[in-house]
């Protein structure tokens, strides 16, 4: 059945759809203007620095959904689970990266990350996802690497209160990987990045199991206070401070937990709106297709013309709206027209 046939079903987790809505809209807004521009409006880098969640929110959602689907995996082998994840994550990665490879090579003069026009360059762009034609698709093989880790992680270490021990181990892995001297572009299949972000994934599992406690009034107030302390501390913390890494980790963790609390409170109120529900439900193909729209608009709007700061505000608005809604309606169209066997190629 098309994804659209599942709109408004009671089985949909409106809290998670709300988080998916926030994740994909914030990603599209982040890429609505090149950050290399000298005359960006002041609000844009401020948003990027303090309110753009980057990938932690995506890893958190993945962990939450992994815990949510635990019963469905009972009786399945590790191979069956990994094969399903490969179909979901690696097929779009390989297909869309292949589709974008030749245009990226031909338009290298307009790109910030030129591609090598060779077979080795093509293969390398998949083995090292940060060099892929669609750079921000690195998240897909990274998440696949993380799922391979989780599948072989002892399940009993994730049960009940032991999940907190697993979270501590994941935090230690984050600290260790921070000191591994491997550049992001040289990280094979983003394995190091997977270990580095594993704690956000486990955080998602924890909140699924203990969500009732997290959203209680007393805990919510404490979390909000802690979040604002971390937020304002980042405003005044010097960039060279040795505590900045710990502060950033605390900030993003608290930000995610607060966002989840907000999703529980208002998800069932705002997500029944068909437009918002659709964006949340199609967030994965929107994430994939948005690159094509945003790159095309970047070439047309930013690379061809010298824009004033005021005009850049308009260009950001155009890029954001087009980068969100063109992929949304394209996803809906393909969901209706593509054969079932081809839908995994585009994340449907």
mmCIF file of C-alpha atoms in Angstrom:
data_model
loop_
_atom_site.group_PDB
_atom_site.id
_atom_site.type_symbol
_atom_site.label_atom_id
_atom_site.label_comp_id
_atom_site.label_asym_id
_atom_site.label_seq_id
_atom_site.Cartn_x
_atom_site.Cartn_y
_atom_site.Cartn_z
ATOM 1 C CA UNK A 1 0.000 0.000 0.000
ATOM 2 C CA UNK A 2 1.204 3.557 -0.594
ATOM 3 C CA UNK A 3 2.538 5.393 2.429
ATOM 4 C CA UNK A 4 -0.328 7.836 1.981
ATOM 5 C CA UNK A 5 -2.799 5.046 2.780
ATOM 6 C CA UNK A 6 -1.461 5.035 6.310
ATOM 7 C CA UNK A 7 -2.094 8.736 6.928
ATOM 8 C CA UNK A 8 -4.079 9.410 10.067
ATOM 9 C CA UNK A 9 -4.026 5.794 11.272
ATOM 10 C CA UNK A 10 -4.183 5.390 15.034
ATOM 11 C CA UNK A 11 -1.128 3.157 14.906
ATOM 12 C CA UNK A 12 1.066 6.110 13.899
ATOM 13 C CA UNK A 13 3.203 7.480 16.710
ATOM 14 C CA UNK A 14 2.359 11.162 16.483
ATOM 15 C CA UNK A 15 5.140 12.050 18.919
ATOM 16 C CA UNK A 16 7.765 10.482 16.628
ATOM 17 C CA UNK A 17 6.159 11.945 13.505
ATOM 18 C CA UNK A 18 6.504 15.341 15.184
ATOM 19 C CA UNK A 19 10.219 14.712 15.785
ATOM 20 C CA UNK A 20 10.638 13.568 12.166
ATOM 21 C CA UNK A 21 8.911 16.769 11.060
ATOM 22 C CA UNK A 22 11.295 18.857 13.181
ATOM 23 C CA UNK A 23 14.336 16.884 11.998
ATOM 24 C CA UNK A 24 13.699 17.154 8.260
ATOM 25 C CA UNK A 25 12.515 20.796 8.291
ATOM 26 C CA UNK A 26 15.534 21.870 10.337
ATOM 27 C CA UNK A 27 17.857 19.991 7.946
ATOM 28 C CA UNK A 28 16.325 21.647 4.867
ATOM 29 C CA UNK A 29 16.552 25.079 6.501
ATOM 30 C CA UNK A 30 20.192 24.454 7.415
ATOM 31 C CA UNK A 31 21.042 23.749 3.755
ATOM 32 C CA UNK A 32 18.891 26.571 2.353
ATOM 33 C CA UNK A 33 21.958 28.826 2.071
ATOM 34 C CA UNK A 34 25.706 28.199 1.685
ATOM 35 C CA UNK A 35 27.377 28.833 5.022
ATOM 36 C CA UNK A 36 30.463 30.126 3.198
ATOM 37 C CA UNK A 37 28.740 33.404 2.280
ATOM 38 C CA UNK A 38 30.169 36.494 3.971
ATOM 39 C CA UNK A 39 26.927 38.471 4.132
ATOM 40 C CA UNK A 40 24.530 35.918 5.573
ATOM 41 C CA UNK A 41 21.779 37.447 7.727
ATOM 42 C CA UNK A 42 22.823 37.248 11.384
ATOM 43 C CA UNK A 43 19.923 34.985 12.366
ATOM 44 C CA UNK A 44 21.048 32.189 10.036
ATOM 45 C CA UNK A 45 24.460 31.338 11.591
ATOM 46 C CA UNK A 46 22.846 31.882 15.010
ATOM 47 C CA UNK A 47 20.239 29.232 14.143
ATOM 48 C CA UNK A 48 22.914 26.848 12.822
ATOM 49 C CA UNK A 49 25.071 27.278 15.913
ATOM 50 C CA UNK A 50 22.410 27.039 18.608
ATOM 51 C CA UNK A 51 19.175 25.516 17.322
ATOM 52 C CA UNK A 52 20.022 23.186 14.441
ATOM 53 C CA UNK A 53 20.074 19.668 15.887
ATOM 54 C CA UNK A 54 22.289 18.155 13.180
ATOM 55 C CA UNK A 55 22.342 14.327 13.183
ATOM 56 C CA UNK A 56 21.830 13.610 16.913
ATOM 57 C CA UNK A 57 18.059 13.912 16.532
ATOM 58 C CA UNK A 58 18.056 11.431 13.615
ATOM 59 C CA UNK A 59 20.047 8.903 15.674
ATOM 60 C CA UNK A 60 17.700 9.420 18.628
ATOM 61 C CA UNK A 61 14.614 8.769 16.464
ATOM 62 C CA UNK A 62 16.270 5.633 15.036
ATOM 63 C CA UNK A 63 16.963 4.316 18.545
ATOM 64 C CA UNK A 64 13.413 5.049 19.661
ATOM 65 C CA UNK A 65 11.964 3.223 16.647
ATOM 66 C CA UNK A 66 14.380 0.330 17.158
ATOM 67 C CA UNK A 67 13.063 -0.152 20.701
ATOM 68 C CA UNK A 68 9.485 0.316 19.480
ATOM 69 C CA UNK A 69 9.901 -2.505 16.941
ATOM 70 C CA UNK A 70 11.545 -4.939 19.359
ATOM 71 C CA UNK A 71 8.640 -7.387 19.358
ATOM 72 C CA UNK A 72 8.624 -7.577 15.558
ATOM 73 C CA UNK A 73 12.220 -8.832 15.598
ATOM 74 C CA UNK A 74 11.523 -11.741 17.962
ATOM 75 C CA UNK A 75 12.501 -14.966 16.213
ATOM 76 C CA UNK A 76 14.426 -13.240 13.433
ATOM 77 C CA UNK A 77 18.106 -13.937 12.841
ATOM 78 C CA UNK A 78 20.768 -11.227 12.765
ATOM 79 C CA UNK A 79 21.134 -11.825 9.025
ATOM 80 C CA UNK A 80 17.416 -11.196 8.415
ATOM 81 C CA UNK A 81 17.501 -7.964 10.412
ATOM 82 C CA UNK A 82 20.662 -6.684 8.706
ATOM 83 C CA UNK A 83 19.323 -7.582 5.249
ATOM 84 C CA UNK A 84 16.182 -5.569 5.927
ATOM 85 C CA UNK A 85 18.223 -2.585 7.135
ATOM 86 C CA UNK A 86 20.497 -2.844 4.071
ATOM 87 C CA UNK A 87 17.437 -2.684 1.811
ATOM 88 C CA UNK A 88 16.082 0.314 3.721
ATOM 89 C CA UNK A 89 19.325 2.288 4.013
ATOM 90 C CA UNK A 90 21.922 1.115 1.498
ATOM 91 C CA UNK A 91 19.718 0.773 -1.580
ATOM 92 C CA UNK A 92 18.778 4.505 -1.595
ATOM 93 C CA UNK A 93 22.379 5.380 -0.735
ATOM 94 C CA UNK A 94 23.785 3.443 -3.695
ATOM 95 C CA UNK A 95 21.033 4.368 -6.150
ATOM 96 C CA UNK A 96 20.816 8.094 -5.404
ATOM 97 C CA UNK A 97 24.598 8.396 -5.142
ATOM 98 C CA UNK A 98 24.885 6.795 -8.589
ATOM 99 C CA UNK A 99 22.208 9.065 -10.070
ATOM 100 C CA UNK A 100 23.977 12.155 -8.717
ATOM 101 C CA UNK A 101 27.549 11.083 -9.526
ATOM 102 C CA UNK A 102 27.770 12.111 -13.192
ATOM 103 C CA UNK A 103 25.930 15.459 -12.772
ATOM 104 C CA UNK A 104 28.200 16.217 -9.808
ATOM 105 C CA UNK A 105 31.290 15.471 -11.930
ATOM 106 C CA UNK A 106 30.036 17.646 -14.799
ATOM 107 C CA UNK A 107 29.158 20.501 -12.442
ATOM 108 C CA UNK A 108 32.323 20.269 -10.350
ATOM 109 C CA UNK A 109 33.072 23.923 -11.093
ATOM 110 C CA UNK A 110 29.979 24.853 -9.089
ATOM 111 C CA UNK A 111 30.493 22.452 -6.181
ATOM 112 C CA UNK A 112 32.295 22.840 -2.875
ATOM 113 C CA UNK A 113 33.346 19.174 -2.990
ATOM 114 C CA UNK A 114 34.394 18.244 -6.582
ATOM 115 C CA UNK A 115 34.166 14.609 -7.694
ATOM 116 C CA UNK A 116 36.872 12.607 -9.436
ATOM 117 C CA UNK A 117 35.657 11.371 -12.836
ATOM 118 C CA UNK A 118 36.944 7.803 -12.588
ATOM 119 C CA UNK A 119 35.864 4.342 -11.533
ATOM 120 C CA UNK A 120 38.040 4.569 -8.418
ATOM 121 C CA UNK A 121 36.448 7.914 -7.580
ATOM 122 C CA UNK A 122 32.988 6.394 -8.008
ATOM 123 C CA UNK A 123 33.761 3.401 -5.763
ATOM 124 C CA UNK A 124 35.546 5.546 -3.211
ATOM 125 C CA UNK A 125 32.521 7.851 -2.945
ATOM 126 C CA UNK A 126 30.529 4.942 -1.521
ATOM 127 C CA UNK A 127 33.220 3.433 0.686
ATOM 128 C CA UNK A 128 33.880 6.844 2.235
ATOM 129 C CA UNK A 129 30.397 8.387 2.549
ATOM 130 C CA UNK A 130 31.588 11.916 3.394
ATOM 131 C CA UNK A 131 32.954 12.080 -0.175
ATOM 132 C CA UNK A 132 29.712 10.844 -1.766
ATOM 133 C CA UNK A 133 28.072 12.827 -4.565
ATOM 134 C CA UNK A 134 25.231 13.588 -2.138
ATOM 135 C CA UNK A 135 27.354 14.416 0.858
ATOM 136 C CA UNK A 136 24.691 14.453 3.554
ATOM 137 C CA UNK A 137 23.639 10.895 2.673
ATOM 138 C CA UNK A 138 26.632 9.805 4.788
ATOM 139 C CA UNK A 139 24.046 9.324 7.528
ATOM 140 C CA UNK A 140 22.599 6.235 5.781
ATOM 141 C CA UNK A 141 25.696 3.960 5.765
ATOM 142 C CA UNK A 142 26.578 5.363 9.196
ATOM 143 C CA UNK A 143 23.195 4.293 10.561
ATOM 144 C CA UNK A 144 23.578 0.909 8.853
ATOM 145 C CA UNK A 145 26.967 0.444 10.582
ATOM 146 C CA UNK A 146 25.295 1.343 13.866
ATOM 147 C CA UNK A 147 22.521 -1.209 13.326
ATOM 148 C CA UNK A 148 25.177 -3.870 12.661
ATOM 149 C CA UNK A 149 26.678 -2.929 16.029
ATOM 150 C CA UNK A 150 23.328 -3.077 17.828
ATOM 151 C CA UNK A 151 22.302 -6.420 16.301
ATOM 152 C CA UNK A 152 25.354 -8.121 17.814
ATOM 153 C CA UNK A 153 25.214 -6.169 21.072
ATOM 154 C CA UNK A 154 24.084 -8.588 23.844
ATOM 155 C CA UNK A 155 20.326 -8.089 24.138
ATOM 156 C CA UNK A 156 20.320 -8.777 27.874
ATOM 157 C CA UNK A 157 22.545 -5.695 28.327
ATOM 158 C CA UNK A 158 19.744 -3.590 26.866
ATOM 159 C CA UNK A 159 16.932 -4.952 29.054
ATOM 160 C CA UNK A 160 15.350 -3.071 31.940
ATOM 161 C CA UNK A 161 17.626 -0.870 34.054
ATOM 162 C CA UNK A 162 20.677 -2.351 32.312
ATOM 163 C CA UNK A 163 19.962 0.077 29.470
ATOM 164 C CA UNK A 164 21.552 2.777 31.634
ATOM 165 C CA UNK A 165 24.776 0.768 31.702
ATOM 166 C CA UNK A 166 24.603 0.459 27.915
ATOM 167 C CA UNK A 167 24.172 4.231 27.729
ATOM 168 C CA UNK A 168 27.269 4.737 29.876
ATOM 169 C CA UNK A 169 29.267 2.421 27.573
ATOM 170 C CA UNK A 170 27.973 4.359 24.546
ATOM 171 C CA UNK A 171 29.076 7.637 26.155
ATOM 172 C CA UNK A 172 32.548 6.176 26.744
ATOM 173 C CA UNK A 173 32.671 5.143 23.075
ATOM 174 C CA UNK A 174 31.832 8.736 22.170
ATOM 175 C CA UNK A 175 34.746 10.020 24.244
ATOM 176 C CA UNK A 176 37.178 7.469 22.803
ATOM 177 C CA UNK A 177 36.204 8.170 19.173
ATOM 178 C CA UNK A 178 36.686 11.910 19.715
ATOM 179 C CA UNK A 179 40.421 11.193 19.990
ATOM 180 C CA UNK A 180 40.775 8.853 17.000
ATOM 181 C CA UNK A 181 42.921 10.773 14.465
ATOM 182 C CA UNK A 182 40.849 9.931 11.386
ATOM 183 C CA UNK A 183 39.313 12.688 9.289
ATOM 184 C CA UNK A 184 35.590 12.461 8.595
ATOM 185 C CA UNK A 185 36.291 12.079 4.862
ATOM 186 C CA UNK A 186 38.580 9.096 5.591
ATOM 187 C CA UNK A 187 36.104 7.234 7.826
ATOM 188 C CA UNK A 188 35.203 3.984 5.976
ATOM 189 C CA UNK A 189 31.422 3.559 5.886
ATOM 190 C CA UNK A 190 31.331 6.125 8.721
ATOM 191 C CA UNK A 191 32.053 3.394 11.261
ATOM 192 C CA UNK A 192 33.814 5.785 13.633
ATOM 193 C CA UNK A 193 30.914 8.240 13.321
ATOM 194 C CA UNK A 194 28.523 5.384 14.185
ATOM 195 C CA UNK A 195 30.392 4.645 17.422
ATOM 196 C CA UNK A 196 30.603 8.374 18.127
ATOM 197 C CA UNK A 197 26.820 8.825 17.890
ATOM 198 C CA UNK A 198 25.801 5.515 19.454
ATOM 199 C CA UNK A 199 24.850 7.241 22.721
ATOM 200 C CA UNK A 200 22.098 9.232 20.960
ATOM 201 C CA UNK A 201 20.704 5.959 19.604
ATOM 202 C CA UNK A 202 20.683 4.372 23.080
ATOM 203 C CA UNK A 203 19.124 7.577 24.448
ATOM 204 C CA UNK A 204 16.216 6.989 22.064
ATOM 205 C CA UNK A 205 15.807 3.451 23.403
ATOM 206 C CA UNK A 206 15.888 4.746 26.995
ATOM 207 C CA UNK A 207 13.236 7.376 26.378
ATOM 208 C CA UNK A 208 10.961 4.844 24.710
ATOM 209 C CA UNK A 209 11.108 2.663 27.826
ATOM 210 C CA UNK A 210 10.997 5.437 30.411
ATOM 211 C CA UNK A 211 8.994 8.107 28.597
ATOM 212 C CA UNK A 212 6.357 8.293 31.351
ATOM 213 C CA UNK A 213 8.970 9.409 33.864
ATOM 214 C CA UNK A 214 10.620 11.841 31.466
ATOM 215 C CA UNK A 215 7.416 13.755 30.733
ATOM 216 C CA UNK A 216 6.262 13.979 34.352
ATOM 217 C CA UNK A 217 5.861 17.572 35.559
ATOM 218 C CA UNK A 218 8.711 17.503 38.079
ATOM 219 C CA UNK A 219 11.214 15.967 35.664
ATOM 220 C CA UNK A 220 10.082 18.225 32.806
ATOM 221 C CA UNK A 221 10.712 21.368 34.856
ATOM 222 C CA UNK A 222 14.162 20.129 35.902
ATOM 223 C CA UNK A 223 15.048 19.275 32.296
ATOM 224 C CA UNK A 224 13.893 22.667 31.028
ATOM 225 C CA UNK A 225 16.017 24.455 33.624
ATOM 226 C CA UNK A 226 19.064 22.327 32.783
ATOM 227 C CA UNK A 227 18.531 22.892 29.049
ATOM 228 C CA UNK A 228 18.398 26.670 29.425
ATOM 229 C CA UNK A 229 21.496 26.641 31.642
ATOM 230 C CA UNK A 230 23.360 24.711 28.913
ATOM 231 C CA UNK A 231 21.966 26.984 26.185
ATOM 232 C CA UNK A 232 23.062 30.235 27.838
ATOM 233 C CA UNK A 233 26.386 28.723 28.883
ATOM 234 C CA UNK A 234 27.150 28.100 25.203
ATOM 235 C CA UNK A 235 26.579 31.782 24.466
ATOM 236 C CA UNK A 236 29.379 32.780 26.807
ATOM 237 C CA UNK A 237 31.749 29.807 26.630
ATOM 238 C CA UNK A 238 34.971 30.675 24.742
ATOM 239 C CA UNK A 239 35.444 28.570 21.586
ATOM 240 C CA UNK A 240 38.862 27.399 22.789
ATOM 241 C CA UNK A 241 37.543 26.242 26.167
ATOM 242 C CA UNK A 242 38.383 22.644 27.092
ATOM 243 C CA UNK A 243 34.863 22.273 28.497
ATOM 244 C CA UNK A 244 33.124 23.135 25.222
ATOM 245 C CA UNK A 245 32.942 19.498 24.076
ATOM 246 C CA UNK A 246 31.250 18.371 27.295
ATOM 247 C CA UNK A 247 28.927 21.363 27.181
ATOM 248 C CA UNK A 248 27.912 20.647 23.584
ATOM 249 C CA UNK A 249 27.237 16.993 24.420
ATOM 250 C CA UNK A 250 25.095 18.053 27.407
ATOM 251 C CA UNK A 251 23.281 20.660 25.341
ATOM 252 C CA UNK A 252 22.334 18.362 22.442
ATOM 253 C CA UNK A 253 21.300 15.583 24.824
ATOM 254 C CA UNK A 254 19.070 17.925 26.839
ATOM 255 C CA UNK A 255 17.743 19.525 23.651
ATOM 256 C CA UNK A 256 16.648 16.121 22.346
ATOM 257 C CA UNK A 257 14.989 15.135 25.618
ATOM 258 C CA UNK A 258 13.161 18.480 25.830
ATOM 259 C CA UNK A 259 12.064 18.147 22.190
ATOM 260 C CA UNK A 260 10.707 14.694 22.912
ATOM 261 C CA UNK A 261 8.801 16.077 25.894
ATOM 262 C CA UNK A 262 7.328 18.753 23.621
ATOM 263 C CA UNK A 263 6.406 16.088 21.035
ATOM 264 C CA UNK A 264 4.483 14.131 23.677
ATOM 265 C CA UNK A 265 2.636 17.255 24.812
ATOM 266 C CA UNK A 266 1.648 18.678 21.416
ATOM 267 C CA UNK A 267 2.200 15.865 18.876
ATOM 268 C CA UNK A 268 -1.386 14.638 19.044
ATOM 269 C CA UNK A 269 -2.632 18.228 18.650
ATOM 270 C CA UNK A 270 -0.591 19.411 15.636
ATOM 271 C CA UNK A 271 0.303 16.236 13.725
ATOM 272 C CA UNK A 272 -3.244 15.303 12.635
ATOM 273 C CA UNK A 273 -2.988 18.297 10.259
ATOM 274 C CA UNK A 274 -2.605 16.575 6.847
ATOM 275 C CA UNK A 275 0.302 18.752 5.671
ATOM 276 C CA UNK A 276 2.378 18.345 8.829
ATOM 277 C CA UNK A 277 1.509 14.668 9.055
ATOM 278 C CA UNK A 278 2.622 14.170 5.456
ATOM 279 C CA UNK A 279 5.975 15.879 6.013
ATOM 280 C CA UNK A 280 6.600 13.737 9.078
ATOM 281 C CA UNK A 281 5.535 10.553 7.321
ATOM 282 C CA UNK A 282 7.581 11.236 4.166
ATOM 283 C CA UNK A 283 10.559 12.674 6.044
ATOM 284 C CA UNK A 284 12.934 9.995 4.729
ATOM 285 C CA UNK A 285 12.367 10.549 0.962
ATOM 286 C CA UNK A 286 12.202 14.314 1.597
ATOM 287 C CA UNK A 287 15.640 14.022 3.194
ATOM 288 C CA UNK A 288 16.896 12.183 0.088
ATOM 289 C CA UNK A 289 15.315 14.356 -2.628
ATOM 290 C CA UNK A 290 15.911 17.730 -0.976
ATOM 291 C CA UNK A 291 19.586 17.689 -2.020
ATOM 292 C CA UNK A 292 18.708 17.942 -5.723
ATOM 293 C CA UNK A 293 16.376 20.894 -5.175
ATOM 294 C CA UNK A 294 18.705 22.754 -2.815
ATOM 295 C CA UNK A 295 21.773 22.316 -5.033
ATOM 296 C CA UNK A 296 19.886 23.493 -8.128
ATOM 297 C CA UNK A 297 18.625 26.570 -6.282
ATOM 298 C CA UNK A 298 22.057 27.266 -4.840
ATOM 299 C CA UNK A 299 23.534 27.384 -8.345
ATOM 300 C CA UNK A 300 20.690 29.578 -9.640
ATOM 301 C CA UNK A 301 20.314 31.935 -6.680
ATOM 302 C CA UNK A 302 23.673 32.133 -4.932
ATOM 303 C CA UNK A 303 26.386 31.216 -7.438
ATOM 304 C CA UNK A 304 25.121 33.325 -10.330
ATOM 305 C CA UNK A 305 24.288 36.531 -8.479
ATOM 306 C CA UNK A 306 25.798 38.794 -5.849
ATOM 307 C CA UNK A 307 22.969 38.996 -3.339
ATOM 308 C CA UNK A 308 22.586 41.562 -0.604
ATOM 309 C CA UNK A 309 21.789 40.403 2.932
ATOM 310 C CA UNK A 310 18.138 41.355 2.431
ATOM 311 C CA UNK A 311 17.949 39.369 -0.812
ATOM 312 C CA UNK A 312 19.600 36.368 0.857
ATOM 313 C CA UNK A 313 16.683 36.290 3.308
ATOM 314 C CA UNK A 314 14.357 35.886 0.319
ATOM 315 C CA UNK A 315 16.618 33.261 -1.265
ATOM 316 C CA UNK A 316 16.638 31.280 1.979
ATOM 317 C CA UNK A 317 12.835 31.396 2.125
ATOM 318 C CA UNK A 318 12.541 30.214 -1.513
ATOM 319 C CA UNK A 319 15.095 27.429 -0.991
ATOM 320 C CA UNK A 320 13.456 26.272 2.238
ATOM 321 C CA UNK A 321 9.924 26.160 0.807
ATOM 322 C CA UNK A 322 10.998 24.515 -2.458
ATOM 323 C CA UNK A 323 13.441 22.152 -0.711
ATOM 324 C CA UNK A 324 10.641 20.908 1.507
ATOM 325 C CA UNK A 325 7.543 20.854 -0.677
ATOM 326 C CA UNK A 326 8.934 19.733 -4.046
ATOM 327 C CA UNK A 327 10.393 16.562 -2.435
ATOM 328 C CA UNK A 328 7.164 16.077 -0.458
ATOM 329 C CA UNK A 329 4.901 16.097 -3.523
ATOM 330 C CA UNK A 330 7.445 14.147 -5.574
ATOM 331 C CA UNK A 331 7.488 11.494 -2.831
ATOM 332 C CA UNK A 332 3.696 11.287 -2.827
ATOM 333 C CA UNK A 333 3.629 11.002 -6.620
ATOM 334 C CA UNK A 334 6.270 8.237 -6.680
ATOM 335 C CA UNK A 335 4.516 6.460 -3.819
ATOM 336 C CA UNK A 336 1.407 6.190 -6.018
ATOM 337 C CA UNK A 337 3.120 5.401 -9.329
ATOM 338 C CA UNK A 338 6.215 3.302 -8.608
ATOM 339 C CA UNK A 339 5.994 -0.490 -8.441
ATOM 340 C CA UNK A 340 6.485 -1.826 -4.931
ATOM 341 C CA UNK A 341 9.795 -3.424 -5.935
ATOM 342 C CA UNK A 342 11.290 -0.038 -6.910
ATOM 343 C CA UNK A 343 10.122 2.034 -3.941
ATOM 344 C CA UNK A 344 13.072 1.116 -1.677
ATOM 345 C CA UNK A 345 15.425 2.827 -4.164
ATOM 346 C CA UNK A 346 14.020 6.213 -3.161
ATOM 347 C CA UNK A 347 13.287 5.537 0.508
ATOM 348 C CA UNK A 348 9.591 4.669 0.157
#
